[in-house]
CSV table of C-alpha atoms and ligand atoms in Angstrom, one decimal:
chain,number,residue,atom,x,y,z
A,10,UNK,CA,29.0,-18.6,-62.7
A,11,UNK,CA,28.9,-15.7,-59.2
A,12,UNK,CA,26.6,-16.7,-56.8
A,13,UNK,CA,23.9,-14.2,-56.3
A,14,UNK,CA,25.3,-11.2,-53.5
A,15,UNK,CA,22.5,-10.6,-50.9
A,16,UNK,CA,24.7,-7.6,-50.3
A,17,UNK,CA,27.9,-5.8,-50.9
A,18,UNK,CA,30.2,-7.3,-47.4
A,19,UNK,CA,30.7,-10.7,-46.4
A,20,UNK,CA,28.7,-11.6,-44.2
A,21,UNK,CA,30.9,-11.6,-40.5
A,22,UNK,CA,31.3,-8.1,-41.5
A,23,UNK,CA,27.4,-7.9,-42.1
A,24,UNK,CA,27.4,-9.1,-38.8
A,25,UNK,CA,30.2,-6.5,-37.0
A,26,UNK,CA,28.4,-4.0,-39.3
A,27,UNK,CA,24.6,-5.0,-37.3
A,28,UNK,CA,26.2,-4.6,-34.2
A,29,UNK,CA,28.4,-1.3,-34.7
A,30,UNK,CA,24.5,0.4,-36.0
A,31,UNK,CA,23.0,-1.3,-33.0
A,32,UNK,CA,25.7,0.5,-30.5
A,33,UNK,CA,25.5,3.6,-32.1
A,34,UNK,CA,21.6,3.1,-31.9
A,35,UNK,CA,22.6,2.5,-28.0
A,36,UNK,CA,24.4,5.2,-27.2
A,37,UNK,CA,23.0,7.5,-29.1
A,38,UNK,CA,18.7,6.4,-26.6
A,39,UNK,CA,21.0,6.1,-24.0
A,40,UNK,CA,19.0,8.5,-22.6
A,41,UNK,CA,16.1,7.3,-19.9
A,42,UNK,CA,12.6,7.8,-21.4
A,43,UNK,CA,10.0,6.9,-19.3
A,44,UNK,CA,8.5,9.8,-17.5
A,45,UNK,CA,10.8,11.2,-14.1
A,46,UNK,CA,9.4,12.5,-10.9
A,47,UNK,CA,12.2,14.6,-10.2
A,48,UNK,CA,12.3,17.9,-6.7
A,49,UNK,CA,14.3,19.9,-7.8
A,50,UNK,CA,15.0,21.8,-4.1
A,51,UNK,CA,15.2,17.5,-2.8
A,52,UNK,CA,12.8,17.9,-1.0
A,53,UNK,CA,9.8,15.2,-1.5
A,54,UNK,CA,6.0,16.0,1.0
A,55,UNK,CA,4.8,12.8,0.7
A,56,UNK,CA,0.9,11.5,0.4
A,57,UNK,CA,-0.8,8.1,0.7
A,58,UNK,CA,-2.6,7.7,-2.0
A,59,UNK,CA,-5.0,5.2,-0.4
A,60,UNK,CA,-7.9,5.2,-3.4
A,61,UNK,CA,-5.3,3.7,-5.9
A,62,UNK,CA,-4.4,0.0,-5.1
A,63,UNK,CA,-6.1,-2.2,-1.8
A,64,UNK,CA,-3.4,-0.7,0.3
A,65,UNK,CA,-2.7,2.2,-1.3
A,66,UNK,CA,0.5,4.5,-2.6
A,67,UNK,CA,2.6,6.6,-2.1
A,68,UNK,CA,2.5,9.9,-3.7
A,69,UNK,CA,4.7,12.5,-3.8
A,70,UNK,CA,3.0,16.9,-3.8
A,71,UNK,CA,6.5,17.8,-5.9
A,72,UNK,CA,5.5,15.6,-8.5
A,73,UNK,CA,1.5,15.7,-8.6
A,74,UNK,CA,-0.8,13.5,-6.7
A,75,UNK,CA,-2.6,12.2,-9.6
A,76,UNK,CA,0.8,10.2,-10.7
A,77,UNK,CA,1.2,7.4,-7.6
A,78,UNK,CA,4.1,6.1,-7.4
A,79,UNK,CA,5.6,7.9,-9.4
A,80,UNK,CA,9.1,6.8,-10.6
A,81,UNK,CA,11.9,9.9,-8.4
A,82,UNK,CA,15.1,10.9,-9.5
A,83,UNK,CA,17.8,11.1,-6.8
A,84,UNK,CA,21.3,12.8,-7.1
A,85,UNK,CA,24.7,10.7,-7.0
A,86,UNK,CA,25.7,12.8,-3.9
A,87,UNK,CA,23.1,15.6,-2.9
A,88,UNK,CA,20.7,14.9,0.5
A,89,UNK,CA,17.1,14.9,0.5
A,90,UNK,CA,13.9,15.4,2.2
A,91,UNK,CA,11.1,12.8,2.6
A,92,UNK,CA,8.3,15.4,4.8
A,93,UNK,CA,5.9,12.9,5.8
A,94,UNK,CA,3.4,15.3,7.7
A,95,UNK,CA,0.1,15.1,5.8
A,96,UNK,CA,-2.6,12.5,7.6
A,97,UNK,CA,-2.4,10.2,5.1
A,98,UNK,CA,0.8,9.1,5.8
A,99,UNK,CA,-0.2,7.4,9.2
A,100,UNK,CA,0.5,4.2,9.9
A,101,UNK,CA,3.5,4.3,5.8
A,102,UNK,CA,6.4,5.8,7.6
A,103,UNK,CA,8.6,5.1,4.1
A,104,UNK,CA,11.8,3.6,3.8
A,105,UNK,CA,14.0,2.2,1.2
A,106,UNK,CA,15.3,-0.8,-0.2
A,107,UNK,CA,17.1,-2.6,-3.1
A,108,UNK,CA,14.5,-5.2,-4.2
A,109,UNK,CA,10.8,-4.5,-5.1
A,110,UNK,CA,9.2,-7.8,-2.4
A,111,UNK,CA,7.2,-6.4,-0.3
A,112,UNK,CA,8.3,-10.0,1.2
A,113,UNK,CA,10.4,-9.5,4.7
A,114,UNK,CA,13.4,-11.9,3.6
A,115,UNK,CA,14.2,-10.0,-0.1
A,116,UNK,CA,13.1,-6.9,1.2
A,117,UNK,CA,17.3,-6.0,0.9
A,118,UNK,CA,16.6,-2.9,3.2
A,119,UNK,CA,19.6,0.2,3.0
A,120,UNK,CA,19.9,0.6,6.1
A,121,UNK,CA,24.6,1.7,7.2
A,122,UNK,CA,25.3,-3.1,6.3
A,123,UNK,CA,23.7,-2.7,2.7
A,124,UNK,CA,25.5,-1.8,-0.7
A,125,UNK,CA,24.8,-3.3,-4.1
A,126,UNK,CA,27.4,-1.4,-5.5
A,127,UNK,CA,30.4,-0.4,-3.8
A,128,UNK,CA,30.5,-4.0,-0.7
A,129,UNK,CA,33.0,-2.0,0.8
A,130,UNK,CA,31.0,-0.4,2.5
A,131,UNK,CA,29.6,-2.6,4.8
A,132,UNK,CA,32.1,-4.2,7.1
A,133,UNK,CA,31.8,-0.9,9.2
A,134,UNK,CA,28.3,-0.1,8.7
A,135,UNK,CA,29.1,3.2,6.5
A,136,UNK,CA,27.1,2.1,3.5
A,137,UNK,CA,24.9,5.0,3.0
A,138,UNK,CA,21.3,4.8,4.2
A,139,UNK,CA,18.4,7.0,5.9
A,140,UNK,CA,18.0,8.5,8.3
A,141,UNK,CA,14.9,9.6,10.4
A,142,UNK,CA,14.0,12.7,12.2
A,143,UNK,CA,11.1,13.5,14.3
A,144,UNK,CA,10.5,18.0,14.4
A,145,UNK,CA,14.1,18.1,12.6
A,146,UNK,CA,15.7,16.7,15.0
A,147,UNK,CA,17.7,13.6,13.9
A,148,UNK,CA,16.4,10.1,16.3
A,149,UNK,CA,20.0,8.2,16.0
A,150,UNK,CA,23.7,8.6,15.6
A,151,UNK,CA,24.6,6.6,12.3
A,152,UNK,CA,25.6,9.6,9.8
A,153,UNK,CA,28.0,8.8,6.1
A,154,UNK,CA,26.3,12.4,5.7
A,155,UNK,CA,28.3,15.3,7.3
A,156,UNK,CA,26.3,18.0,6.1
A,157,UNK,CA,23.8,17.6,8.8
A,158,UNK,CA,25.7,15.0,11.0
A,159,UNK,CA,29.8,16.9,11.0
A,160,UNK,CA,31.1,14.2,11.9
A,161,UNK,CA,30.5,10.5,9.2
A,162,UNK,CA,30.1,7.6,11.1
A,163,UNK,CA,32.0,4.6,11.8
A,164,UNK,CA,30.1,0.9,13.0
A,165,UNK,CA,27.0,2.6,13.9
A,166,UNK,CA,23.7,1.2,12.3
A,167,UNK,CA,21.3,3.3,14.4
A,168,UNK,CA,19.4,5.0,12.0
A,169,UNK,CA,16.8,6.3,14.0
A,170,UNK,CA,14.5,4.2,12.7
A,171,UNK,CA,14.5,2.3,16.3
A,172,UNK,CA,12.1,4.8,17.4
A,173,UNK,CA,10.6,6.7,13.8
A,174,UNK,CA,8.3,3.8,12.8
A,175,UNK,CA,6.9,2.5,16.3
A,176,UNK,CA,5.0,6.2,16.8
A,177,UNK,CA,3.6,5.4,14.1
A,178,UNK,CA,1.4,2.7,15.6
A,179,UNK,CA,-0.5,5.1,17.6
A,180,UNK,CA,-3.3,6.2,17.4
A,181,UNK,CA,-4.0,8.7,14.6
A,182,UNK,CA,-4.5,11.8,16.9
A,183,UNK,CA,-1.4,10.8,18.8
A,184,UNK,CA,0.4,10.2,15.5
A,185,UNK,CA,-0.2,14.0,14.7
A,186,UNK,CA,0.1,15.7,18.3
A,187,UNK,CA,3.9,14.5,17.6
A,188,UNK,CA,5.9,17.0,14.9
A,189,UNK,CA,6.6,16.9,11.2
A,190,UNK,CA,8.1,13.0,10.8
A,191,UNK,CA,10.8,13.4,7.8
A,192,UNK,CA,13.4,10.9,6.8
A,193,UNK,CA,17.0,12.5,5.0
A,194,UNK,CA,18.9,10.0,2.8
A,195,UNK,CA,22.3,11.1,0.5
A,196,UNK,CA,22.8,8.2,-2.0
A,197,UNK,CA,26.7,8.2,-2.4
A,198,UNK,CA,27.6,5.1,-3.9
A,199,UNK,CA,27.7,5.8,-7.9
A,200,UNK,CA,29.2,1.8,-8.6
A,201,UNK,CA,25.8,0.9,-7.9
A,202,UNK,CA,23.8,-0.8,-11.2
A,203,UNK,CA,20.6,-1.2,-9.9
A,204,UNK,CA,17.4,0.5,-9.3
A,205,UNK,CA,16.0,1.0,-5.7
A,206,UNK,CA,12.6,1.4,-4.2
A,207,UNK,CA,11.0,2.9,-2.1
A,208,UNK,CA,8.5,0.7,0.0
A,209,UNK,CA,6.7,1.1,3.8
A,210,UNK,CA,7.7,0.1,6.7
A,211,UNK,CA,4.8,-1.6,7.1
A,212,UNK,CA,3.0,-2.2,4.5
A,213,UNK,CA,4.1,-4.3,1.7
A,214,UNK,CA,4.1,-4.0,-2.2
A,215,UNK,CA,3.7,-0.3,-1.9
A,216,UNK,CA,7.3,-0.2,-3.9
A,217,UNK,CA,8.2,2.9,-6.4
A,218,UNK,CA,10.8,3.2,-8.5
A,219,UNK,CA,13.9,5.2,-7.8
A,220,UNK,CA,16.1,6.0,-9.8
A,221,UNK,CA,19.5,7.5,-9.8
A,222,UNK,CA,21.2,10.5,-11.9
A,223,UNK,CA,24.7,11.9,-12.4
A,224,UNK,CA,24.5,14.8,-13.5
A,225,UNK,CA,21.1,15.2,-14.4
A,226,UNK,CA,21.5,12.0,-16.8
A,227,UNK,CA,20.3,8.5,-15.5
A,228,UNK,CA,22.7,5.6,-14.0
A,229,UNK,CA,20.8,2.8,-15.3
A,230,UNK,CA,17.8,2.4,-18.1
A,231,UNK,CA,16.9,-0.8,-17.6
A,232,UNK,CA,14.3,-0.9,-15.0
A,233,UNK,CA,16.3,-3.3,-12.9
A,234,UNK,CA,15.2,-5.6,-10.4
A,235,UNK,CA,11.9,-5.7,-12.8
A,236,UNK,CA,9.1,-5.1,-9.8
A,237,UNK,CA,7.7,-9.7,-10.4
A,238,UNK,CA,4.3,-8.5,-9.6
A,239,UNK,CA,1.3,-5.9,-10.6
A,240,UNK,CA,0.2,-3.0,-8.9
A,241,UNK,CA,-3.1,-3.3,-7.3
A,242,UNK,CA,-3.9,0.7,-9.8
A,243,UNK,CA,-3.1,-1.7,-13.3
A,244,UNK,CA,-5.1,-5.0,-12.7
A,245,UNK,CA,-8.3,-4.7,-13.5
A,246,UNK,CA,-9.4,-5.3,-9.9
A,247,UNK,CA,-9.3,-1.7,-8.9
A,248,UNK,CA,-12.2,-1.2,-11.6
A,249,UNK,CA,-14.4,1.9,-12.8
A,250,UNK,CA,-16.4,1.7,-10.2
A,251,UNK,CA,-14.1,1.3,-7.6
A,252,UNK,CA,-12.6,4.8,-8.9
A,253,UNK,CA,-16.3,6.5,-7.9
A,254,UNK,CA,-16.3,4.1,-4.5
A,255,UNK,CA,-12.9,4.7,-3.3
A,256,UNK,CA,-12.6,1.1,-2.8
A,257,UNK,CA,-10.9,-2.4,-3.9
A,258,UNK,CA,-11.8,-5.1,-5.2
A,259,UNK,CA,-16.2,-4.6,-5.4
A,260,UNK,CA,-16.1,-4.5,-9.6
A,261,UNK,CA,-17.6,-7.8,-9.9
A,262,UNK,CA,-20.3,-7.4,-7.0
A,263,UNK,CA,-22.2,-5.0,-8.3
A,264,UNK,CA,-25.6,-5.9,-6.9
A,265,UNK,CA,-28.8,-6.1,-7.7
A,266,UNK,CA,-27.5,-9.3,-10.1
A,267,UNK,CA,-25.8,-11.4,-8.3
A,268,UNK,CA,-25.8,-14.3,-7.8
A,269,UNK,CA,-25.2,-14.6,-4.7
A,270,UNK,CA,-26.5,-11.5,-3.0
A,271,UNK,CA,-29.9,-10.2,-2.3
A,272,UNK,CA,-30.9,-6.8,-4.3
A,273,UNK,CA,-30.2,-4.7,-1.8
A,274,UNK,CA,-28.3,-4.0,1.4
A,275,UNK,CA,-29.5,-0.1,1.5
A,276,UNK,CA,-33.1,0.7,0.8
A,277,UNK,CA,-34.8,3.5,-0.3
A,278,UNK,CA,-32.0,4.1,-3.0
A,279,UNK,CA,-34.4,4.2,-5.9
A,280,UNK,CA,-36.5,7.2,-3.3
A,281,UNK,CA,-37.0,10.2,-6.0
A,282,UNK,CA,-36.3,12.4,-2.2
A,283,UNK,CA,-32.7,10.8,-2.5
A,284,UNK,CA,-30.0,13.1,-3.4
A,285,UNK,CA,-28.3,11.4,-5.4
A,286,UNK,CA,-24.7,11.7,-4.3
A,287,UNK,CA,-26.4,9.6,-1.3
A,288,UNK,CA,-28.3,6.5,-3.7
A,289,UNK,CA,-24.5,5.8,-5.2
A,290,UNK,CA,-22.8,6.2,-1.7
A,291,UNK,CA,-25.6,3.8,-0.9
A,292,UNK,CA,-24.8,2.0,-4.2
A,293,UNK,CA,-20.6,1.6,-3.3
A,294,UNK,CA,-21.7,0.0,0.4
A,295,UNK,CA,-24.4,-2.7,-1.0
A,296,UNK,CA,-21.6,-3.7,-3.6
A,297,UNK,CA,-18.9,-3.9,-0.9
A,298,UNK,CA,-21.7,-6.3,1.7
A,299,UNK,CA,-21.6,-9.1,-1.9
A,300,UNK,CA,-18.2,-8.8,-1.7
A,301,UNK,CA,-17.9,-9.5,1.4
A,302,UNK,CA,-21.5,-12.0,1.8
A,303,UNK,CA,-19.6,-13.9,-1.0
A,304,UNK,CA,-16.8,-14.0,0.6
A,305,UNK,CA,-18.3,-15.1,3.7
A,306,UNK,CA,-19.5,-18.1,2.5
A,307,UNK,CA,-16.5,-20.2,2.3
A,308,UNK,CA,-15.1,-24.4,2.9
A,309,UNK,CA,-13.3,-26.3,5.6
A,310,UNK,CA,-10.9,-28.2,3.8
A,311,UNK,CA,-8.4,-27.2,5.8
A,312,UNK,CA,-10.5,-29.1,8.4
A,313,UNK,CA,-8.7,-26.6,11.5
A,314,UNK,CA,-11.0,-24.2,13.4
A,315,UNK,CA,-7.7,-21.6,12.2
A,316,UNK,CA,-7.3,-22.0,8.9
A,317,UNK,CA,-11.9,-21.7,9.3
A,318,UNK,CA,-11.5,-18.0,11.1
A,319,UNK,CA,-8.5,-16.3,8.7
A,320,UNK,CA,-11.1,-17.0,6.0
A,321,UNK,CA,-13.9,-16.0,6.9
A,322,UNK,CA,-12.0,-13.1,9.0
A,323,UNK,CA,-10.2,-11.3,5.4
A,324,UNK,CA,-13.5,-10.4,4.0
A,325,UNK,CA,-15.1,-9.1,6.7
A,326,UNK,CA,-12.2,-6.8,7.3
A,327,UNK,CA,-12.0,-6.5,3.6
A,328,UNK,CA,-15.3,-4.5,4.2
A,329,UNK,CA,-14.9,-2.8,7.5
A,330,UNK,CA,-11.3,-1.2,5.6
A,331,UNK,CA,-13.8,-0.3,1.9
A,332,UNK,CA,-16.6,1.0,3.8
A,333,UNK,CA,-13.8,3.9,6.0
A,334,UNK,CA,-11.6,4.6,2.0
A,335,UNK,CA,-15.4,5.4,0.6
A,336,UNK,CA,-16.4,7.1,3.6
A,337,UNK,CA,-12.8,8.8,3.8
A,338,UNK,CA,-13.2,9.7,-0.2
A,339,UNK,CA,-16.3,11.6,0.1
A,340,UNK,CA,-14.8,14.4,1.3
A,341,UNK,CA,-18.0,14.5,3.9
A,342,UNK,CA,-15.6,14.5,6.7
A,343,UNK,CA,-14.9,18.9,8.2
A,344,UNK,CA,-11.8,18.5,9.9
A,345,UNK,CA,-9.1,20.1,10.4
A,346,UNK,CA,-6.3,19.0,12.9
A,347,UNK,CA,-6.9,15.0,13.8
A,348,UNK,CA,-5.4,16.4,16.8
A,349,UNK,CA,-8.8,17.8,18.6
A,350,UNK,CA,-10.6,15.2,20.1
A,351,UNK,CA,-13.6,17.8,20.8
A,352,UNK,CA,-14.5,17.5,17.3
A,353,UNK,CA,-16.9,14.7,16.4
A,354,UNK,CA,-15.2,14.4,13.1
A,355,UNK,CA,-12.1,13.9,13.5
A,356,UNK,CA,-12.5,11.2,16.5
A,357,UNK,CA,-14.7,9.3,12.8
A,358,UNK,CA,-11.7,10.6,10.7
A,359,UNK,CA,-9.7,9.6,13.4
A,360,UNK,CA,-10.9,5.3,13.9
A,361,UNK,CA,-11.3,5.2,9.6
A,362,UNK,CA,-7.6,5.8,9.4
A,363,UNK,CA,-7.2,3.1,12.1
A,364,UNK,CA,-9.9,1.0,10.1
A,365,UNK,CA,-8.0,1.3,7.1
A,366,UNK,CA,-4.2,0.9,8.4
A,367,UNK,CA,-5.0,-2.1,11.1
A,368,UNK,CA,-6.6,-4.0,9.8
A,369,UNK,CA,-4.9,-3.9,6.1
A,370,UNK,CA,-2.5,-4.7,8.2
A,371,UNK,CA,-3.3,-7.9,9.8
A,372,UNK,CA,-5.1,-8.9,6.6
A,373,UNK,CA,-1.7,-9.0,5.4
A,374,UNK,CA,-0.9,-10.9,8.6
A,375,UNK,CA,-3.7,-13.1,8.1
A,376,UNK,CA,-2.4,-13.8,4.5
A,377,UNK,CA,1.2,-14.4,6.4
A,378,UNK,CA,-0.2,-16.7,8.3
A,379,UNK,CA,-2.0,-19.7,5.7
A,380,UNK,CA,0.9,-18.9,3.8
A,381,UNK,CA,3.4,-20.2,6.7
A,382,UNK,CA,0.8,-22.4,7.3
A,383,UNK,CA,0.6,-24.3,4.6
A,384,UNK,CA,-3.2,-23.6,4.3
A,385,UNK,CA,-5.1,-22.5,1.7
A,386,UNK,CA,-5.6,-19.7,1.0
A,387,UNK,CA,-8.8,-19.0,-0.3
A,388,UNK,CA,-11.1,-22.0,1.0
A,389,UNK,CA,-14.4,-20.3,-1.1
A,390,UNK,CA,-17.8,-22.1,-2.3
A,391,UNK,CA,-21.1,-20.0,-3.6
A,392,UNK,CA,-23.6,-21.1,-1.1
A,393,UNK,CA,-27.5,-20.8,-3.4
A,394,UNK,CA,-29.3,-17.8,-2.4
A,395,UNK,CA,-32.4,-18.8,-1.7
A,396,UNK,CA,-35.4,-16.6,-2.3
A,397,UNK,CA,-36.6,-14.9,0.9
A,398,UNK,CA,-40.9,-14.9,0.7
A,399,UNK,CA,-41.4,-11.1,0.5
A,400,UNK,CA,-41.9,-9.8,3.7
A,401,UNK,CA,-39.1,-8.3,3.6
A,402,UNK,CA,-41.1,-4.7,3.1
A,403,UNK,CA,-42.6,-4.9,6.6
A,404,UNK,CA,-39.6,-6.5,8.2
A,405,UNK,CA,-38.0,-3.2,7.6
A,406,UNK,CA,-40.2,-1.7,9.3
A,407,UNK,CA,-40.7,-4.2,12.2
A,408,UNK,CA,-37.7,-5.2,13.5
A,409,UNK,CA,-37.5,-9.1,14.0
A,410,UNK,CA,-37.2,-10.5,16.9
A,411,UNK,CA,-35.6,-12.2,18.4
A,412,UNK,CA,-35.3,-16.4,16.9
A,413,UNK,CA,-38.1,-15.3,13.6
A,414,UNK,CA,-35.0,-13.3,12.1
A,415,UNK,CA,-33.1,-16.2,11.3
A,416,UNK,CA,-31.4,-16.9,7.8
A,417,UNK,CA,-30.8,-14.3,5.1
A,418,UNK,CA,-33.7,-11.9,6.0
A,419,UNK,CA,-31.2,-11.9,9.0
A,420,UNK,CA,-29.1,-10.2,6.1
A,421,UNK,CA,-31.3,-7.2,5.0
A,422,UNK,CA,-32.4,-5.4,7.6
A,423,UNK,CA,-29.0,-5.8,9.9
A,424,UNK,CA,-26.4,-6.5,7.4
A,425,UNK,CA,-22.6,-5.2,8.7
A,426,UNK,CA,-23.7,-5.0,12.2
A,427,UNK,CA,-24.9,-9.0,12.0
A,428,UNK,CA,-21.5,-9.5,10.9
A,429,UNK,CA,-19.3,-7.8,13.5
A,430,UNK,CA,-20.9,-9.7,15.8
A,431,UNK,CA,-20.6,-13.0,13.9
A,432,UNK,CA,-16.9,-12.0,14.1
A,433,UNK,CA,-16.8,-10.8,17.2
A,434,UNK,CA,-18.3,-14.1,18.1
A,435,UNK,CA,-15.3,-16.6,15.9
A,436,UNK,CA,-12.3,-14.7,17.8
A,437,UNK,CA,-13.9,-15.4,20.5
A,438,UNK,CA,-15.5,-19.0,19.9
A,439,UNK,CA,-11.1,-19.7,19.0
A,440,UNK,CA,-9.9,-18.0,22.4
A,441,UNK,CA,-12.2,-20.8,23.8
A,442,UNK,CA,-10.5,-24.1,22.6
B,514,NAG,C1,35.2,0.7,5.5
B,514,NAG,O1,35.8,0.0,5.3
B,514,NAG,C2,36.7,-0.1,3.8
B,514,NAG,C3,36.9,-1.0,3.2
B,514,NAG,O2,37.7,-1.6,4.9
B,514,NAG,C4,37.3,1.1,3.7
B,514,NAG,O3,38.0,0.8,2.7
B,514,NAG,C5,36.7,2.3,4.6
B,514,NAG,O4,37.6,3.4,4.3
B,514,NAG,C6,36.2,2.6,5.4
B,514,NAG,N1,36.0,3.7,5.7
B,514,NAG,C7,36.1,4.3,7.3
B,514,NAG,C8,34.8,5.8,7.7
B,514,NAG,O5,36.5,4.0,7.4
B,515,NAG,C1,35.1,-1.2,12.6
B,515,NAG,O1,34.2,-3.1,13.7
B,515,NAG,C2,35.4,-3.5,12.3
B,515,NAG,C3,34.3,-5.3,12.3
B,515,NAG,O2,34.4,-5.2,13.9
B,515,NAG,C4,36.1,-3.2,12.7
B,515,NAG,O3,37.2,-4.2,12.0
B,515,NAG,C5,37.3,-1.9,12.7
B,515,NAG,O4,38.7,-1.7,13.3
B,515,NAG,C6,36.1,-0.8,13.5
B,515,NAG,N1,36.8,-0.3,12.5
B,515,NAG,C7,35.8,1.4,13.4
B,515,NAG,C8,37.1,2.7,13.6
B,515,NAG,O5,36.4,0.9,15.4
B,516,NAG,C1,34.4,14.8,15.7
B,516,NAG,O1,34.9,14.7,16.2
B,516,NAG,C2,35.5,14.6,15.9
B,516,NAG,C3,37.8,14.7,16.2
B,516,NAG,O2,37.7,13.2,16.0
B,516,NAG,C4,35.7,15.1,17.6
B,516,NAG,O3,37.1,16.6,18.2
B,516,NAG,C5,34.4,16.6,17.5
B,516,NAG,O4,33.8,16.9,18.8
B,516,NAG,C6,33.8,16.5,16.9
B,516,NAG,N1,32.5,16.0,16.6
B,516,NAG,C7,31.2,15.7,16.7
B,516,NAG,C8,30.1,16.8,16.4
B,516,NAG,O5,30.9,14.9,17.2
B,517,NAG,C1,27.2,18.6,-15.3
B,517,NAG,O1,25.5,19.8,-16.6
B,517,NAG,C2,26.4,20.1,-17.0
B,517,NAG,C3,25.0,20.4,-18.0
B,517,NAG,O2,24.5,20.0,-19.0
B,517,NAG,C4,27.9,21.0,-17.5
B,517,NAG,O3,28.2,21.5,-17.6
B,517,NAG,C5,28.3,20.3,-16.4
B,517,NAG,O4,29.6,19.9,-16.8
B,517,NAG,C6,28.6,18.0,-15.9
B,517,NAG,N1,29.2,18.5,-14.7
B,517,NAG,C7,30.0,17.3,-14.6
B,517,NAG,C8,30.5,16.7,-13.1
B,517,NAG,O5,29.7,16.2,-15.2
């Protein structure tokens, strides 16, 4: 009796048939179907969206500022210009890397001597690399691009970055006064089998994917290398509350209602005479102070003064960053030109940009320190919130005096000032050791 046949073809042919179908399907859908940020005139006006995560992400005017960290298309052999004029670029010199990691060693920065395609360029420094400009003047000597620098160079590595990057550490007013910073790049290695990443030379984890195209068709459809981490805006740490405030990581620290925080740091929010938008800003400040208060109760597991300093200072810095971002987000400051130091709001806006960027950088450096010293990344402890006697109302009216003003009642009245003073004394104490 014949075996019942499940198909007209023998098994080996079935497999072959399926393989051919799969191949045809693969060819049929070989177009990369993700959204791509394309600039027709090959110019990208760069912004940094500080609110889309703890450190912010790049966005481009050409692709809509609501599309934070878009996947950018770059045509092989074409020259692109990335203009970093907008003030949000302060402290964010742009670069390219073959790896998405912010980690220094793994970054695989795109330089005249790095390649993920044809390696022949590595020995004589002729690989495609960014070229850095200030006010349309090239700051380096390397070139792979005869349209930019008449003679393509051999064995020259200086692409201007050593001048470009340090200028981003000047004050916001100075940096602005220098003019227009930009970077140009012609990627000419069609053998590239991977994506490239936009990164920030100063802040980590800002990896924006670049897909290369040849005559408009994406070369590598797969998102390789894979990212290996989550962008902040895809995590619950960027809560709806944060989006409203312009902050990061505060969703779980709203008060009243947090077991380790007082009911408020900013008083009178319920007063009907207070503008609801002002009250809402007060709630943002409340949550960031609660976040800091909870963060600044830590253990001493490492039995090391340096670890205690860092564990306490990180939440303190995070608070400063959140406060500054929240105020920037309000669009309250009236500053046309950051270099105008006669306008008080320009001075304050400069301070805000400095706080956000330098303190974020220091937070990163402090985490790196813990890592390098093999100290625990966090060492939190929960401190029970004592119920303070019902005289806070009274204390607020008559400033607490001297040694009477200890404990949490102190926080109610002086909140951030106290912690700033505490932090400053911690720095002092540590330096004395
Ligand atoms: C760089 O070196 C490679 C490999 O030796 C060679 O093929 C290429 O022509 C060199 N480029 C220049 C501009 O000399
Ligand atoms: C570039 O440097 C390499 C390695 O030092 C050397 O072999 C090569 O001759 C140099 N090429 C030119 C054009 O100077
Ligand atoms: C380019 O190279 C040629 C020949 O080596 C030389 O004569 C010319 O001066 C160079 N041009 C520039 C702008 O350096
Ligand atoms: C590029 O694409 C256009 C239109 O799709 C086509 O006419 C042209 O031949 C292509 N060029 C190359 C070099 O493939």
